[in-house]
Coordinates of C-alpha atoms in Angstrom, one line a residue:
Chain Y
X14 CA -11.6 -26.2 -49.8
X15 CA -12.0 -22.9 -48.1
X16 CA -10.5 -24.0 -44.9
X17 CA -7.5 -25.5 -46.7
X18 CA -6.9 -22.2 -48.4
X19 CA -7.2 -20.4 -45.1
X20 CA -4.7 -22.8 -43.5
X21 CA -2.3 -22.1 -46.3
X22 CA -2.7 -18.4 -45.9
X23 CA -2.1 -18.6 -42.1
X24 CA 0.9 -20.7 -42.7
X25 CA 2.3 -18.3 -45.2
X26 CA 1.7 -15.4 -42.8
X27 CA 3.4 -17.3 -39.9
X28 CA 6.4 -17.8 -42.1
X29 CA 6.4 -14.1 -43.0
X30 CA 6.2 -13.2 -39.3
X31 CA 9.1 -15.4 -38.4
X32 CA 11.3 -14.0 -41.1
X33 CA 10.6 -10.5 -40.0
X34 CA 11.6 -9.0 -36.7
X35 CA 9.2 -6.2 -37.1
X36 CA 6.1 -6.1 -39.3
X37 CA 3.4 -3.5 -39.6
X38 CA 0.3 -4.2 -41.7
X39 CA -1.8 -1.2 -42.6
X40 CA -1.3 0.4 -39.2
X41 CA -3.2 3.6 -38.3
X42 CA -3.2 5.4 -35.0
X43 CA -5.4 8.4 -34.2
X44 CA -5.6 10.1 -30.9
X45 CA -8.9 11.2 -29.5
X46 CA -7.9 14.8 -30.4
X47 CA -6.7 16.0 -33.8
X48 CA -5.5 14.4 -37.0
X49 CA -4.2 10.8 -37.3
X50 CA -0.7 10.3 -36.1
X51 CA -0.1 7.3 -38.4
X52 CA -2.2 6.3 -41.4
X53 CA -1.9 3.0 -43.2
X54 CA 1.7 2.3 -42.4
X55 CA 3.2 -0.9 -43.9
X56 CA 6.7 -1.8 -42.8
X57 CA 8.9 -4.9 -42.7
X58 CA 12.3 -5.1 -40.9
X59 CA 14.2 -8.3 -41.1
X60 CA 16.2 -10.0 -38.3
X61 CA 19.7 -8.4 -38.0
X62 CA 18.9 -5.3 -40.0
X63 CA 20.1 -1.8 -39.1
X64 CA 17.5 0.8 -39.9
X65 CA 17.2 4.6 -39.5
X66 CA 13.8 6.2 -39.2
X67 CA 14.0 9.9 -40.0
X68 CA 11.4 12.7 -40.2
X69 CA 10.4 16.0 -38.7
X70 CA 8.5 16.3 -35.5
X71 CA 4.9 15.4 -36.1
X72 CA 5.9 12.9 -38.7
X73 CA 4.7 10.0 -36.6
X74 CA 8.1 8.6 -35.4
X75 CA 7.3 8.9 -31.7
X76 CA 3.9 7.2 -32.2
X77 CA 5.6 4.4 -34.1
X78 CA 8.1 3.9 -31.3
X79 CA 5.3 3.9 -28.7
X80 CA 3.3 1.3 -30.8
X81 CA 6.4 -0.9 -31.0
X82 CA 6.8 -0.7 -27.2
X83 CA 3.1 -1.4 -26.7
X84 CA 2.8 1.9 -24.8
X85 CA 0.0 2.5 -27.3
X86 CA -2.2 0.2 -29.2
X87 CA -3.0 0.8 -32.9
X88 CA -6.5 2.1 -33.9
X89 CA -6.4 -0.4 -36.8
X90 CA -3.9 -2.8 -38.4
X91 CA -1.5 -5.4 -37.1
X92 CA 1.9 -5.0 -35.5
X93 CA 4.2 -8.0 -35.0
X94 CA 7.4 -7.8 -33.1
X95 CA 9.6 -10.9 -32.7
X96 CA 6.5 -13.1 -33.2
X97 CA 4.3 -11.2 -30.8
X98 CA 1.0 -9.8 -32.1
X99 CA 1.5 -6.6 -30.2
X100 CA -1.9 -5.0 -30.8
X101 CA -3.6 -8.0 -29.2
X102 CA -1.2 -8.4 -26.3
X103 CA -2.8 -8.6 -22.9
X104 CA -1.7 -6.0 -20.4
X105 CA -0.1 -8.5 -18.0
X106 CA 1.9 -10.0 -20.9
X107 CA 3.4 -6.6 -21.8
X108 CA 6.4 -6.8 -19.3
X109 CA 7.5 -10.1 -20.8
X110 CA 7.1 -8.8 -24.3
X111 CA 9.2 -5.6 -23.5
X112 CA 12.1 -7.8 -22.5
X113 CA 12.6 -8.5 -26.2
X114 CA 13.4 -4.9 -26.9
X115 CA 16.3 -3.0 -25.5
X116 CA 15.4 0.7 -25.5
X117 CA 17.6 3.8 -25.4
X118 CA 16.1 7.3 -25.1
X119 CA 17.4 10.8 -25.9
X120 CA 17.3 11.7 -22.2
X121 CA 19.0 8.5 -21.1
X122 CA 16.4 7.8 -18.4
X123 CA 18.7 6.3 -15.9
X124 CA 17.6 5.9 -12.2
X125 CA 19.3 9.0 -10.7
X126 CA 19.9 7.7 -7.2
X127 CA 21.5 4.4 -8.4
X128 CA 25.0 3.9 -9.5
X129 CA 26.1 2.7 -12.9
X130 CA 26.3 -0.9 -11.8
X131 CA 22.8 -0.9 -10.2
X132 CA 21.2 0.8 -13.2
X133 CA 22.5 -2.0 -15.5
X134 CA 22.0 -4.8 -13.0
X135 CA 18.3 -3.8 -12.6
X136 CA 17.5 -5.0 -16.1
X137 CA 18.9 -8.4 -15.1
X138 CA 17.1 -8.4 -11.7
X139 CA 13.7 -8.0 -13.4
X140 CA 14.2 -11.2 -15.4
X141 CA 15.4 -12.9 -12.2
X142 CA 19.0 -13.6 -13.2
X143 CA 20.9 -15.1 -10.3
X144 CA 23.1 -12.6 -8.5
X145 CA 26.2 -14.7 -9.3
X146 CA 25.5 -14.3 -13.0
X147 CA 24.6 -10.6 -12.6
X148 CA 28.1 -10.0 -11.1
X149 CA 29.6 -11.5 -14.2
X150 CA 27.3 -10.0 -16.9
X151 CA 27.3 -6.4 -15.8
X152 CA 31.0 -5.8 -15.8
X153 CA 31.3 -7.5 -19.1
X154 CA 28.7 -5.3 -20.8
X155 CA 30.1 -2.2 -19.1
X156 CA 33.5 -2.9 -20.6
X157 CA 31.8 -3.4 -24.0
X158 CA 30.5 0.1 -23.9
X159 CA 33.8 1.4 -22.4
X160 CA 32.7 2.2 -18.9
X161 CA 34.5 -0.6 -17.0
X162 CA 36.1 1.8 -14.5
X163 CA 33.0 3.8 -13.7
X164 CA 30.6 1.3 -12.3
X165 CA 30.4 3.0 -9.0
X166 CA 29.6 6.5 -10.4
X167 CA 26.1 8.0 -10.1
X168 CA 24.6 9.3 -13.4
X169 CA 25.0 12.9 -12.4
X170 CA 28.8 12.4 -12.2
X171 CA 28.9 11.3 -15.8
X172 CA 29.0 13.2 -19.1
X173 CA 26.1 12.9 -21.5
X174 CA 28.0 10.4 -23.7
X175 CA 28.8 8.3 -20.7
X176 CA 25.2 8.3 -19.5
X177 CA 24.1 7.2 -22.9
X178 CA 26.6 4.3 -22.8
X179 CA 25.1 3.2 -19.4
X180 CA 21.6 3.3 -21.0
X181 CA 23.0 1.3 -23.9
X182 CA 24.6 -1.2 -21.5
X183 CA 21.3 -1.5 -19.6
X184 CA 19.4 -2.1 -22.9
X185 CA 21.9 -4.8 -24.0
X186 CA 22.7 -6.7 -20.9
X187 CA 19.8 -9.1 -21.4
X188 CA 20.8 -9.7 -25.0
X189 CA 17.5 -8.6 -26.5
X190 CA 16.9 -9.5 -30.2
X191 CA 15.9 -5.8 -30.9
X192 CA 17.5 -2.6 -29.9
X193 CA 15.3 0.5 -30.2
X194 CA 17.1 3.9 -30.0
X195 CA 14.9 7.0 -29.9
X196 CA 17.1 10.0 -30.8
X197 CA 20.1 8.4 -29.0
X198 CA 22.4 11.3 -30.0
X199 CA 20.0 14.1 -29.5
X200 CA 21.7 15.4 -26.4
X201 CA 25.3 14.6 -27.4
X202 CA 28.2 16.4 -29.1
X203 CA 29.4 15.2 -32.5
X204 CA 32.2 13.1 -31.1
X205 CA 30.1 11.3 -28.6
X206 CA 27.3 10.9 -31.2
X207 CA 29.8 9.1 -33.4
X208 CA 31.0 6.9 -30.6
X209 CA 27.5 5.8 -29.8
X210 CA 26.7 5.1 -33.4
X211 CA 29.8 3.0 -33.8
X212 CA 28.7 1.1 -30.7
X213 CA 25.2 0.5 -32.3
X214 CA 26.8 -0.7 -35.5
X215 CA 29.0 -3.1 -33.5
X216 CA 26.0 -4.4 -31.7
X217 CA 24.3 -4.9 -35.0
X218 CA 27.1 -7.1 -36.3
X219 CA 26.4 -9.6 -33.4
X220 CA 22.9 -10.2 -34.9
X221 CA 20.8 -7.7 -33.0
X222 CA 18.2 -5.8 -35.1
X223 CA 18.8 -2.1 -34.5
X224 CA 16.2 0.6 -35.1
X225 CA 17.4 4.2 -34.7
X226 CA 15.1 7.2 -34.8
X227 CA 17.2 10.3 -35.4
X228 CA 17.4 13.8 -36.6
X229 CA 21.2 13.6 -37.2
X230 CA 21.6 14.2 -40.9
X231 CA 25.4 13.8 -41.0
X232 CA 25.3 10.4 -39.3
X233 CA 22.5 9.1 -41.5
X234 CA 24.2 10.2 -44.6
X235 CA 27.6 8.9 -43.6
X236 CA 26.5 5.4 -42.4
X237 CA 24.8 4.3 -45.6
X238 CA 22.1 2.1 -44.0
X239 CA 18.5 1.5 -44.8
X240 CA 16.6 4.8 -44.2
X241 CA 12.9 5.1 -43.7
X242 CA 11.6 8.6 -44.0
X243 CA 8.3 9.6 -42.5
X244 CA 6.1 12.6 -43.0
X245 CA 2.7 13.4 -41.5
X246 CA 2.1 9.9 -40.4
X247 CA 3.0 8.0 -43.6
X248 CA 6.2 6.5 -44.9
X249 CA 7.4 8.7 -47.9
X250 CA 10.5 6.8 -48.7
X251 CA 12.3 3.6 -47.8
X252 CA 15.8 3.2 -49.3
X253 CA 18.6 0.7 -48.8
X254 CA 21.8 2.6 -48.3
X255 CA 19.8 5.8 -48.2
X256 CA 20.4 9.3 -47.0
X257 CA 18.6 12.1 -45.2
X258 CA 15.9 13.5 -47.5
X259 CA 15.8 17.3 -47.4
X260 CA 12.5 18.9 -46.6
X261 CA 11.8 21.5 -49.2
Chain N
X12 CA 9.8 -15.6 -6.8
X13 CA 13.5 -16.3 -6.3
X14 CA 14.9 -15.9 -2.8
X15 CA 17.4 -13.4 -4.1
X16 CA 14.6 -11.4 -5.7
X17 CA 12.7 -11.4 -2.4
X18 CA 15.7 -10.1 -0.5
X19 CA 16.5 -7.6 -3.2
X20 CA 12.9 -6.3 -3.0
X21 CA 13.1 -6.1 0.8
X22 CA 16.4 -4.3 0.7
X23 CA 15.0 -1.8 -1.9
X24 CA 12.1 -1.1 0.5
X25 CA 14.4 -0.3 3.3
X26 CA 16.8 1.7 1.1
X27 CA 14.1 3.9 -0.4
X28 CA 12.9 4.9 3.1
X29 CA 16.3 6.4 3.8
X30 CA 16.7 7.7 0.2
X31 CA 13.4 9.7 0.5
X32 CA 13.8 10.5 4.1
X33 CA 11.7 13.7 4.1
X34 CA 8.8 11.9 2.5
X35 CA 9.2 9.0 4.8
X36 CA 9.3 11.3 7.8
X37 CA 6.2 13.1 6.6
X38 CA 4.4 9.9 6.1
X39 CA 5.4 8.5 9.5
X40 CA 4.4 11.8 11.1
X41 CA 1.0 11.7 9.5
X42 CA 0.2 8.1 10.4
X43 CA 1.6 8.8 13.9
X44 CA -0.6 11.8 14.4
X45 CA -3.7 9.9 13.4
X46 CA -2.9 6.8 15.4
X47 CA -2.0 9.0 18.4
X48 CA -5.4 10.6 18.3
X49 CA -6.9 7.2 17.8
X50 CA -5.0 5.7 20.8
X51 CA -5.8 8.7 23.0
X52 CA -9.4 8.6 22.2
X53 CA -9.5 4.8 22.6
X54 CA -7.9 5.1 26.1
X55 CA -10.4 7.7 27.2
X56 CA -13.3 5.7 25.8
X57 CA -12.3 2.5 27.4
X58 CA -11.8 4.2 30.7
X59 CA -15.1 5.9 30.6
X60 CA -16.8 2.6 29.8
X61 CA -14.9 0.9 32.6
X62 CA -15.9 3.6 35.1
X63 CA -19.6 3.4 34.0
X64 CA -19.5 -0.4 34.1
X65 CA -18.0 -0.4 37.6
X66 CA -20.6 2.0 38.7
X67 CA -23.3 -0.1 37.1
X68 CA -22.1 -3.2 38.8
X69 CA -22.5 -1.4 42.1
X70 CA -26.2 -0.7 41.4
X71 CA -28.4 -3.1 43.3
X72 CA -32.0 -3.6 44.2
X73 CA -32.7 -4.5 47.8
X74 CA -35.7 -6.6 48.7
X75 CA -37.1 -6.7 52.3
X76 CA -39.6 -9.4 53.5
X77 CA -42.9 -9.2 55.3
X78 CA -42.9 -9.9 59.0
X79 CA -43.2 -13.5 60.1
X80 CA -42.1 -14.9 56.7
X81 CA -40.8 -18.5 56.8
X82 CA -37.3 -19.3 55.8
X83 CA -38.7 -21.7 53.2
X84 CA -40.6 -18.8 51.6
X85 CA -37.4 -16.7 51.6
X86 CA -35.4 -19.4 49.9
X87 CA -38.3 -19.8 47.4
X88 CA -38.3 -16.1 46.6
X89 CA -34.4 -16.3 46.2
X90 CA -34.8 -19.0 43.6
X91 CA -37.4 -17.1 41.7
X92 CA -35.3 -14.0 41.6
X93 CA -32.2 -16.0 40.5
X94 CA -34.1 -17.3 37.5
X95 CA -34.9 -13.8 36.1
X96 CA -32.9 -13.0 33.0
X97 CA -31.9 -9.5 34.1
X98 CA -30.3 -10.7 37.3
X99 CA -26.6 -11.4 37.5
X100 CA -26.1 -12.1 41.2
X101 CA -28.3 -12.5 44.3
X102 CA -26.9 -12.1 47.9
X103 CA -28.8 -13.1 50.9
X104 CA -28.1 -10.8 53.8
X105 CA -29.5 -12.1 57.1
X106 CA -30.6 -9.7 59.9
X107 CA -27.4 -10.6 61.8
X108 CA -25.3 -9.9 58.8
X109 CA -27.0 -6.6 58.3
X110 CA -26.4 -5.6 62.0
X111 CA -22.8 -6.7 61.8
X112 CA -22.0 -4.6 58.8
X113 CA -23.9 -1.6 60.3
X114 CA -21.9 -1.9 63.5
X115 CA -18.6 -2.1 61.7
X116 CA -19.4 0.8 59.4
X117 CA -21.0 3.3 61.8
X118 CA -20.7 2.3 65.5
X119 CA -17.4 0.6 65.9
X120 CA -16.7 0.1 69.6
X121 CA -19.9 1.9 70.7
X122 CA -22.0 -1.1 69.6
X123 CA -21.5 -2.9 72.9
X124 CA -24.6 -1.2 74.4
X125 CA -27.0 -3.2 72.3
X126 CA -28.1 -6.6 73.5
X127 CA -30.7 -7.4 70.9
X128 CA -30.4 -6.9 67.1
X129 CA -32.2 -3.6 66.4
X130 CA -32.4 -4.6 62.7
X131 CA -34.3 -7.8 63.4
X132 CA -36.6 -7.3 60.4
X133 CA -33.8 -6.3 58.0
X134 CA -33.1 -9.6 56.4
X135 CA -32.9 -8.9 52.6
X136 CA -31.8 -9.9 49.2
X137 CA -29.2 -7.7 47.4
X138 CA -29.9 -8.2 43.7
X139 CA -27.2 -7.2 41.1
X140 CA -28.3 -6.6 37.6
X141 CA -26.7 -7.6 34.2
X142 CA -27.9 -4.4 32.6
X143 CA -29.0 -1.3 34.5
X144 CA -31.7 -0.4 32.0
X145 CA -33.7 -3.5 33.0
X146 CA -34.1 -2.3 36.6
X147 CA -37.6 -1.0 36.0
X148 CA -39.0 -4.4 34.8
X149 CA -37.4 -6.3 37.7
X150 CA -38.8 -3.8 40.3
X151 CA -42.3 -4.1 38.9
X152 CA -42.0 -7.9 39.1
X153 CA -40.6 -7.9 42.6
X154 CA -43.4 -5.7 43.9
X155 CA -45.9 -8.3 42.8
X156 CA -44.3 -11.2 44.6
X157 CA -46.0 -12.4 47.7
X158 CA -44.0 -12.0 50.9
X159 CA -42.0 -9.0 49.8
X160 CA -42.6 -5.9 51.9
X161 CA -40.4 -3.4 50.3
X162 CA -38.2 -2.9 47.2
X163 CA -35.4 -0.3 47.4
X164 CA -34.1 0.8 44.0
X165 CA -31.7 3.4 42.7
X166 CA -33.8 5.0 39.9
X167 CA -31.7 8.1 39.3
X168 CA -28.4 6.3 39.0
X169 CA -29.8 3.7 36.7
X170 CA -31.2 6.2 34.2
X171 CA -28.1 8.4 34.3
X172 CA -25.8 5.6 33.7
X173 CA -27.7 4.2 30.7
X174 CA -27.8 7.7 29.3
X175 CA -24.0 8.2 29.7
X176 CA -23.4 4.8 28.1
X177 CA -25.5 5.6 25.1
X178 CA -23.9 9.1 24.7
X179 CA -20.4 7.6 24.8
X180 CA -21.4 5.2 22.1
X181 CA -22.6 8.0 19.8
X182 CA -19.7 10.2 20.5
X183 CA -17.2 7.4 19.9
X184 CA -18.7 6.5 16.5
X185 CA -18.7 10.2 15.5
X186 CA -15.1 10.9 16.5
X187 CA -13.7 7.7 15.0
X188 CA -15.5 8.5 11.8
X189 CA -14.0 12.0 11.6
X190 CA -10.6 10.6 12.6
X191 CA -10.7 8.1 9.8
X192 CA -11.7 10.6 7.2
X193 CA -9.0 13.0 8.2
X194 CA -6.3 10.3 8.2
X195 CA -7.3 8.9 4.8
X196 CA -7.2 12.5 3.4
X197 CA -3.8 13.3 4.9
X198 CA -2.2 10.0 4.0
X199 CA -3.4 10.0 0.4
X200 CA -2.0 13.5 0.0
X201 CA 1.4 12.6 1.5
X202 CA 1.6 9.4 -0.6
X203 CA 0.6 11.3 -3.8
X204 CA 3.4 13.8 -3.3
X205 CA 5.9 11.1 -2.6
X206 CA 4.8 9.1 -5.7
X207 CA 4.9 12.0 -8.1
X208 CA 8.6 12.3 -7.4
X209 CA 9.1 8.7 -8.4
X210 CA 6.7 8.6 -11.4
X211 CA 9.7 8.7 -13.7
X212 CA 11.4 5.9 -11.8
X213 CA 8.3 3.7 -12.2
X214 CA 8.0 4.5 -15.9
X215 CA 11.7 3.6 -16.5
X216 CA 11.2 0.2 -14.8
X217 CA 8.1 -0.5 -16.9
X218 CA 10.0 0.3 -20.1
X219 CA 12.7 -2.2 -19.2
X220 CA 10.0 -4.8 -18.8
X221 CA 9.5 -5.0 -15.1
X222 CA 6.2 -6.6 -14.0
X223 CA 3.7 -4.6 -11.9
X224 CA 4.5 -6.8 -9.0
X225 CA 8.2 -6.2 -9.3
X226 CA 7.8 -2.4 -9.5
X227 CA 5.2 -2.3 -6.8
X228 CA 6.8 -4.6 -4.2
X229 CA 9.5 -2.2 -2.8
X230 CA 6.9 0.6 -2.6
X231 CA 4.5 -1.7 -0.7
X232 CA 7.2 -2.9 1.7
X233 CA 8.2 0.8 2.2
X234 CA 4.6 1.6 3.0
X235 CA 4.2 -1.2 5.4
X236 CA 7.4 -0.3 7.2
X237 CA 6.4 3.4 7.4
X238 CA 3.0 2.3 8.7
X239 CA 4.6 0.1 11.3
X240 CA 6.9 2.9 12.5
X241 CA 4.0 5.3 12.5
X242 CA 2.0 3.0 14.8
X243 CA 4.8 2.2 17.2
X244 CA 5.7 5.8 17.8
X245 CA 2.3 7.0 19.2
X246 CA 2.0 3.7 21.2
X247 CA 5.3 4.6 23.0
X248 CA 4.1 8.2 23.6
X249 CA 0.7 7.0 25.0
X250 CA 2.5 4.5 27.2
X251 CA 4.6 7.2 28.8
X252 CA 1.9 9.8 29.2
X253 CA -0.9 7.5 30.3
X254 CA 0.3 6.8 33.8
X255 CA 1.3 10.4 34.3
X256 CA -2.1 11.7 33.3
X257 CA -3.9 9.1 35.6
X258 CA -1.6 10.1 38.5
X259 CA -2.3 13.8 37.9
X260 CA -6.1 13.3 37.8
X261 CA -6.1 11.2 40.9
X262 CA -4.1 13.8 42.8
X263 CA -6.0 16.8 41.4
X264 CA -9.5 15.4 41.8
X265 CA -9.2 13.4 45.0
X266 CA -12.8 13.8 45.7
X267 CA -13.7 11.7 42.7
X268 CA -11.3 8.8 43.4
X269 CA -14.0 6.5 44.6
X270 CA -15.9 7.1 41.3
X271 CA -12.9 7.3 39.0
X272 CA -11.6 3.8 38.5
X273 CA -8.9 3.9 35.8
X274 CA -7.8 0.8 33.9
X275 CA -4.1 -0.2 34.1
X276 CA -2.2 0.7 30.9
X277 CA -1.3 -2.9 30.3
X278 CA -5.0 -3.9 29.9
X279 CA -5.6 -1.0 27.5
X280 CA -2.5 -2.0 25.5
X281 CA -3.6 -5.6 25.1
X282 CA -6.1 -4.3 22.5
X283 CA -4.6 -1.0 21.5
X284 CA -1.2 -2.4 20.4
X285 CA -2.5 -5.0 17.9
X286 CA -5.3 -2.7 16.6
X287 CA -2.9 0.3 16.1
X288 CA -0.3 -1.8 14.4
X289 CA -2.9 -3.4 12.1
X290 CA -4.2 0.1 11.3
X291 CA -0.7 1.5 10.6
X292 CA 0.3 -1.4 8.5
X293 CA -3.0 -1.4 6.7
X294 CA -2.9 2.3 6.0
X295 CA 0.7 1.9 4.7
X296 CA -0.1 -1.1 2.6
X297 CA -3.3 0.3 1.0
X298 CA -1.8 3.8 0.6
X299 CA 1.2 2.6 -1.3
X300 CA -0.6 -0.1 -3.2
X301 CA -3.3 2.1 -4.6
X302 CA -1.1 5.1 -5.3
X303 CA 1.5 3.1 -7.2
X304 CA -1.2 1.4 -9.3
X305 CA -2.2 4.7 -10.8
X306 CA 1.3 5.1 -12.2
X307 CA 1.8 1.6 -13.4
X308 CA -0.1 2.1 -16.7
X309 CA 3.0 2.9 -18.8

């Protein structure tokens, strides 16, 4: 009887995992020094959702991102991303797992010596896409982000907004199910910030789950998406069509 | 691995050598310097051993027989000597042979005055040794053999040569040890500096989902190429200067030319080229492999 019940429980859980793109169950993370960075976080993000994660520095946002990318492993609790049990993932399986997540960082993180085309093509090369297809895919994604004419430029010849578009193109060229953007507008002026956000929204409409960590109050308030607010390592609010909660 | 991935990796290795030309240059210079010292020392060592060996081969024990000994007994003694483990070669020199060579060497045309062989009792065995240090044992044995009148040996030469040989052995181990330690230190320093510049690059690749193998391959190819270049350079230099140095020594120290017997550069290079190249490639491979590994944990 017990085993039957167990089976049912596992089945139920598997179904839950497959419906959710990201699922955190009672996740805590503490570093060897100091207070816990995350404590008892529960979170579910469905396939195709667009979610903002907001909070001050020290709220645990960065730790959350690192856990999702398997840069860190949780001290306790379970993390599932696109069906992967991330906490139990073996080191050598990490590269394959990361190909499920397109990442965009505040500081763009482009390879400085490579031109725009090479930076984007690299993401395809690591999954061993044939060169013939790379030559088709890269120009196509570059025109999606509005950089079709700049494929030969080096990152330093581009503006911040353009560099972030290259990073976005790199993150998207392999068509990952999840896009993770860590302060994507942190280094951009308002106009470029909006352009990037519009792009993210567009990408979301094609079915990609988009997770944006940001400080940008105006954008969060204007876009009317699901907003998860974090403070001192816990989720303090989670609202559909939410806004930026003022700290006072 | 796909063929296109392989060529891509190879290309990246080449490209990054030129991209980081100062780092590449420093690495090539470091490996070159170490392998140059290694090659130089190897050439000196090999020549020393060659000279000692040639001298050793010249060391012989000469055995003279008692008067009135029969030819049968002489042949018997010859067989007994040949069976000894320390003996490499035995030459029989008859009284006439001895006189002929004496005439040729010292008398020339003045030898006509002799009607009889003055060296009638000088038939002997010239015994060459496998190892000079065994001379003592052989002499003791020969002196106990019946029919042998006298044993001539070269005690001083034998002891000196064994001593020199042992000394060369110790010195070579010592110098090679120091050289290895220095080169490992220099190379790990150079590689660490080069890698810290590219730490970010490696981290980015890992975030995108590149495997360790994929990230590491271009670095390893770069390391191997640098090592190869770093080994060919000193080989070229040694090739050029070797003959000049030998020539210079031969001219400057003519007195010693009979003693100094240098090996031809081709013979030395038969060993030095593969060993140097293996060392260069090995250093490049291990240096890049280990240093990149430290930065792969992202």
